[in-house]
């Protein structure tokens, strides 16, 4: 029985590693699609989309990589849903925080109302969670109208 348990534990570790590799590959392809779809709104590189990545750590890594690739004046809002819950992550480049007075922590609190949740964070990065995944579209659209003003 001890050997069988060790074998199962090894198999579980290997399967978890395989899942991580698949998720990384998925995130890489999602990143390419999102970067190619970035809009230019009043000099701001803007992305606001729902993605099918449920791993919050991976989603945060993705949003920071995209911010780095887009460079200054970037605003990235990603939303995801899983098991009846919604998650939003917002990245705002330091230039926009300093020169245009945008604050991710304040903006995410407003957007979180669409998913019946709450959130917060720093001026350049914030996240929110909520219980209403159907509100993601509204939150993503609100972000665009905020930038378009």
mmCIF file of C-alpha atoms in Angstrom:
data_model
loop_
_atom_site.group_PDB
_atom_site.id
_atom_site.type_symbol
_atom_site.label_atom_id
_atom_site.label_comp_id
_atom_site.label_asym_id
_atom_site.label_seq_id
_atom_site.Cartn_x
_atom_site.Cartn_y
_atom_site.Cartn_z
ATOM 1 C CA UNK A 1 0.000 0.000 0.000
ATOM 2 C CA UNK A 2 2.856 2.446 0.756
ATOM 3 C CA UNK A 3 4.379 1.938 -2.696
ATOM 4 C CA UNK A 4 0.965 2.381 -4.339
ATOM 5 C CA UNK A 5 0.438 5.672 -2.476
ATOM 6 C CA UNK A 6 3.910 6.917 -3.477
ATOM 7 C CA UNK A 7 3.230 5.969 -7.098
ATOM 8 C CA UNK A 8 -0.085 7.849 -6.996
ATOM 9 C CA UNK A 9 1.574 10.901 -5.459
ATOM 10 C CA UNK A 10 4.212 10.871 -8.202
ATOM 11 C CA UNK A 11 1.526 10.558 -10.856
ATOM 12 C CA UNK A 12 -0.437 13.459 -9.356
ATOM 13 C CA UNK A 13 2.704 15.663 -9.370
ATOM 14 C CA UNK A 14 3.370 14.778 -13.013
ATOM 15 C CA UNK A 15 -0.219 15.509 -14.002
ATOM 16 C CA UNK A 16 -0.157 18.872 -12.199
ATOM 17 C CA UNK A 17 3.025 19.759 -14.068
ATOM 18 C CA UNK A 18 1.412 18.808 -17.389
ATOM 19 C CA UNK A 19 -1.590 21.002 -16.577
ATOM 20 C CA UNK A 20 0.715 23.935 -15.772
ATOM 21 C CA UNK A 21 2.501 23.528 -19.108
ATOM 22 C CA UNK A 22 -0.814 23.442 -20.979
ATOM 23 C CA UNK A 23 -2.067 26.528 -19.118
ATOM 24 C CA UNK A 24 1.158 28.406 -19.960
ATOM 25 C CA UNK A 25 0.789 27.524 -23.632
ATOM 26 C CA UNK A 26 -2.844 28.639 -23.555
ATOM 27 C CA UNK A 27 -1.887 31.926 -21.897
ATOM 28 C CA UNK A 28 0.791 32.532 -24.506
ATOM 29 C CA UNK A 29 -1.668 32.134 -27.374
ATOM 30 C CA UNK A 30 -4.242 34.299 -25.564
ATOM 31 C CA UNK A 31 -1.577 36.974 -25.076
ATOM 32 C CA UNK A 32 -0.815 37.069 -28.801
ATOM 33 C CA UNK A 33 -4.481 37.449 -29.692
ATOM 34 C CA UNK A 34 -5.051 40.173 -27.097
ATOM 35 C CA UNK A 35 -1.962 42.166 -28.049
ATOM 36 C CA UNK A 36 -2.966 42.133 -31.712
ATOM 37 C CA UNK A 37 -6.442 43.405 -30.741
ATOM 38 C CA UNK A 38 -5.191 46.351 -28.662
ATOM 39 C CA UNK A 39 -7.009 49.567 -29.518
ATOM 40 C CA UNK A 40 -5.596 53.072 -29.489
ATOM 41 C CA UNK A 41 -8.000 55.385 -27.656
ATOM 42 C CA UNK A 42 -6.796 58.950 -27.097
ATOM 43 C CA UNK A 43 -3.176 57.778 -27.145
ATOM 44 C CA UNK A 44 -3.829 54.901 -24.729
ATOM 45 C CA UNK A 45 -3.130 51.299 -25.731
ATOM 46 C CA UNK A 46 -6.391 49.748 -24.526
ATOM 47 C CA UNK A 47 -7.408 46.115 -23.997
ATOM 48 C CA UNK A 48 -10.621 45.054 -22.269
ATOM 49 C CA UNK A 49 -11.559 41.416 -22.756
ATOM 50 C CA UNK A 50 -12.877 38.283 -21.129
ATOM 51 C CA UNK A 51 -10.406 35.393 -21.168
ATOM 52 C CA UNK A 52 -10.689 31.689 -20.364
ATOM 53 C CA UNK A 53 -7.866 31.527 -17.831
ATOM 54 C CA UNK A 54 -8.982 30.573 -14.358
ATOM 55 C CA UNK A 55 -5.565 30.442 -12.647
ATOM 56 C CA UNK A 56 -5.315 33.847 -10.943
ATOM 57 C CA UNK A 57 -1.535 33.697 -10.608
ATOM 58 C CA UNK A 58 -1.192 32.984 -14.329
ATOM 59 C CA UNK A 59 -3.690 35.716 -15.188
ATOM 60 C CA UNK A 60 -1.709 38.260 -13.159
ATOM 61 C CA UNK A 61 1.517 37.170 -14.832
ATOM 62 C CA UNK A 62 -0.158 37.504 -18.237
ATOM 63 C CA UNK A 63 -1.463 41.010 -17.582
ATOM 64 C CA UNK A 64 1.947 42.259 -16.405
ATOM 65 C CA UNK A 65 3.696 40.725 -19.430
ATOM 66 C CA UNK A 66 1.186 42.399 -21.734
ATOM 67 C CA UNK A 67 1.671 45.711 -19.967
ATOM 68 C CA UNK A 68 5.407 45.451 -20.447
ATOM 69 C CA UNK A 69 5.008 44.624 -24.144
ATOM 70 C CA UNK A 70 2.514 47.417 -24.785
ATOM 71 C CA UNK A 71 4.791 49.913 -23.071
ATOM 72 C CA UNK A 72 3.807 53.295 -21.760
ATOM 73 C CA UNK A 73 0.224 54.491 -21.850
ATOM 74 C CA UNK A 74 -1.376 51.049 -21.540
ATOM 75 C CA UNK A 75 -4.662 50.101 -19.883
ATOM 76 C CA UNK A 76 -5.489 46.392 -19.667
ATOM 77 C CA UNK A 77 -8.629 44.936 -18.095
ATOM 78 C CA UNK A 78 -9.115 41.166 -18.157
ATOM 79 C CA UNK A 79 -12.164 39.344 -16.888
ATOM 80 C CA UNK A 80 -12.712 35.667 -16.258
ATOM 81 C CA UNK A 81 -15.499 33.463 -14.947
ATOM 82 C CA UNK A 82 -15.503 30.117 -13.215
ATOM 83 C CA UNK A 83 -18.005 28.168 -11.141
ATOM 84 C CA UNK A 84 -20.526 30.991 -10.918
ATOM 85 C CA UNK A 85 -17.983 33.649 -9.942
ATOM 86 C CA UNK A 86 -16.296 36.463 -11.812
ATOM 87 C CA UNK A 87 -12.834 37.975 -11.525
ATOM 88 C CA UNK A 88 -11.461 41.229 -12.924
ATOM 89 C CA UNK A 89 -7.822 42.300 -13.118
ATOM 90 C CA UNK A 90 -6.763 45.778 -14.143
ATOM 91 C CA UNK A 91 -3.293 46.979 -15.097
ATOM 92 C CA UNK A 92 -2.548 50.643 -15.765
ATOM 93 C CA UNK A 93 0.921 51.754 -16.845
ATOM 94 C CA UNK A 94 2.827 54.082 -14.527
ATOM 95 C CA UNK A 95 2.709 56.840 -17.146
ATOM 96 C CA UNK A 96 -1.092 56.874 -17.079
ATOM 97 C CA UNK A 97 -1.128 56.798 -13.296
ATOM 98 C CA UNK A 98 1.249 59.740 -13.047
ATOM 99 C CA UNK A 99 0.285 61.868 -16.069
ATOM 100 C CA UNK A 100 -3.440 61.226 -16.397
ATOM 101 C CA UNK A 101 -4.383 60.551 -12.797
ATOM 102 C CA UNK A 102 -5.816 57.102 -13.407
ATOM 103 C CA UNK A 103 -5.947 54.800 -10.387
ATOM 104 C CA UNK A 104 -6.583 51.073 -10.855
ATOM 105 C CA UNK A 105 -7.711 50.636 -7.239
ATOM 106 C CA UNK A 106 -10.456 53.239 -7.586
ATOM 107 C CA UNK A 107 -11.501 52.145 -11.070
ATOM 108 C CA UNK A 108 -11.770 48.468 -10.133
ATOM 109 C CA UNK A 109 -14.103 49.285 -7.238
ATOM 110 C CA UNK A 110 -16.479 50.944 -9.690
ATOM 111 C CA UNK A 111 -16.212 48.112 -12.225
ATOM 112 C CA UNK A 112 -16.734 45.473 -9.510
ATOM 113 C CA UNK A 113 -20.294 46.707 -9.004
ATOM 114 C CA UNK A 114 -21.163 45.154 -12.379
ATOM 115 C CA UNK A 115 -20.207 41.709 -11.081
ATOM 116 C CA UNK A 116 -21.779 42.325 -7.654
ATOM 117 C CA UNK A 117 -18.458 42.265 -5.920
ATOM 118 C CA UNK A 118 -15.670 44.308 -4.520
ATOM 119 C CA UNK A 119 -12.016 44.824 -5.017
ATOM 120 C CA UNK A 120 -9.094 47.101 -4.650
ATOM 121 C CA UNK A 121 -5.393 47.411 -5.115
ATOM 122 C CA UNK A 122 -2.675 49.823 -6.004
ATOM 123 C CA UNK A 123 -2.785 52.681 -8.515
ATOM 124 C CA UNK A 124 -1.182 50.546 -11.241
ATOM 125 C CA UNK A 125 -2.758 47.134 -10.505
ATOM 126 C CA UNK A 126 -6.003 46.028 -8.891
ATOM 127 C CA UNK A 127 -8.332 43.066 -8.869
ATOM 128 C CA UNK A 128 -11.922 42.343 -7.963
ATOM 129 C CA UNK A 129 -14.118 39.330 -7.486
ATOM 130 C CA UNK A 130 -17.855 38.984 -7.636
ATOM 131 C CA UNK A 131 -20.761 36.604 -7.698
ATOM 132 C CA UNK A 132 -22.326 37.747 -10.978
ATOM 133 C CA UNK A 133 -20.328 36.520 -14.007
ATOM 134 C CA UNK A 134 -23.029 37.820 -16.367
ATOM 135 C CA UNK A 135 -21.906 41.340 -15.412
ATOM 136 C CA UNK A 136 -18.464 40.917 -16.986
ATOM 137 C CA UNK A 137 -19.558 42.356 -20.328
ATOM 138 C CA UNK A 138 -20.924 45.437 -18.598
ATOM 139 C CA UNK A 139 -17.705 45.914 -16.605
ATOM 140 C CA UNK A 140 -15.547 45.558 -19.719
ATOM 141 C CA UNK A 141 -17.734 48.063 -21.608
ATOM 142 C CA UNK A 142 -17.625 50.533 -18.672
ATOM 143 C CA UNK A 143 -13.839 50.503 -18.809
ATOM 144 C CA UNK A 144 -13.879 51.416 -22.493
ATOM 145 C CA UNK A 145 -16.340 54.262 -21.984
ATOM 146 C CA UNK A 146 -14.172 55.536 -19.103
ATOM 147 C CA UNK A 147 -11.124 55.734 -21.380
ATOM 148 C CA UNK A 148 -13.105 57.116 -24.318
ATOM 149 C CA UNK A 149 -14.248 60.146 -22.271
#
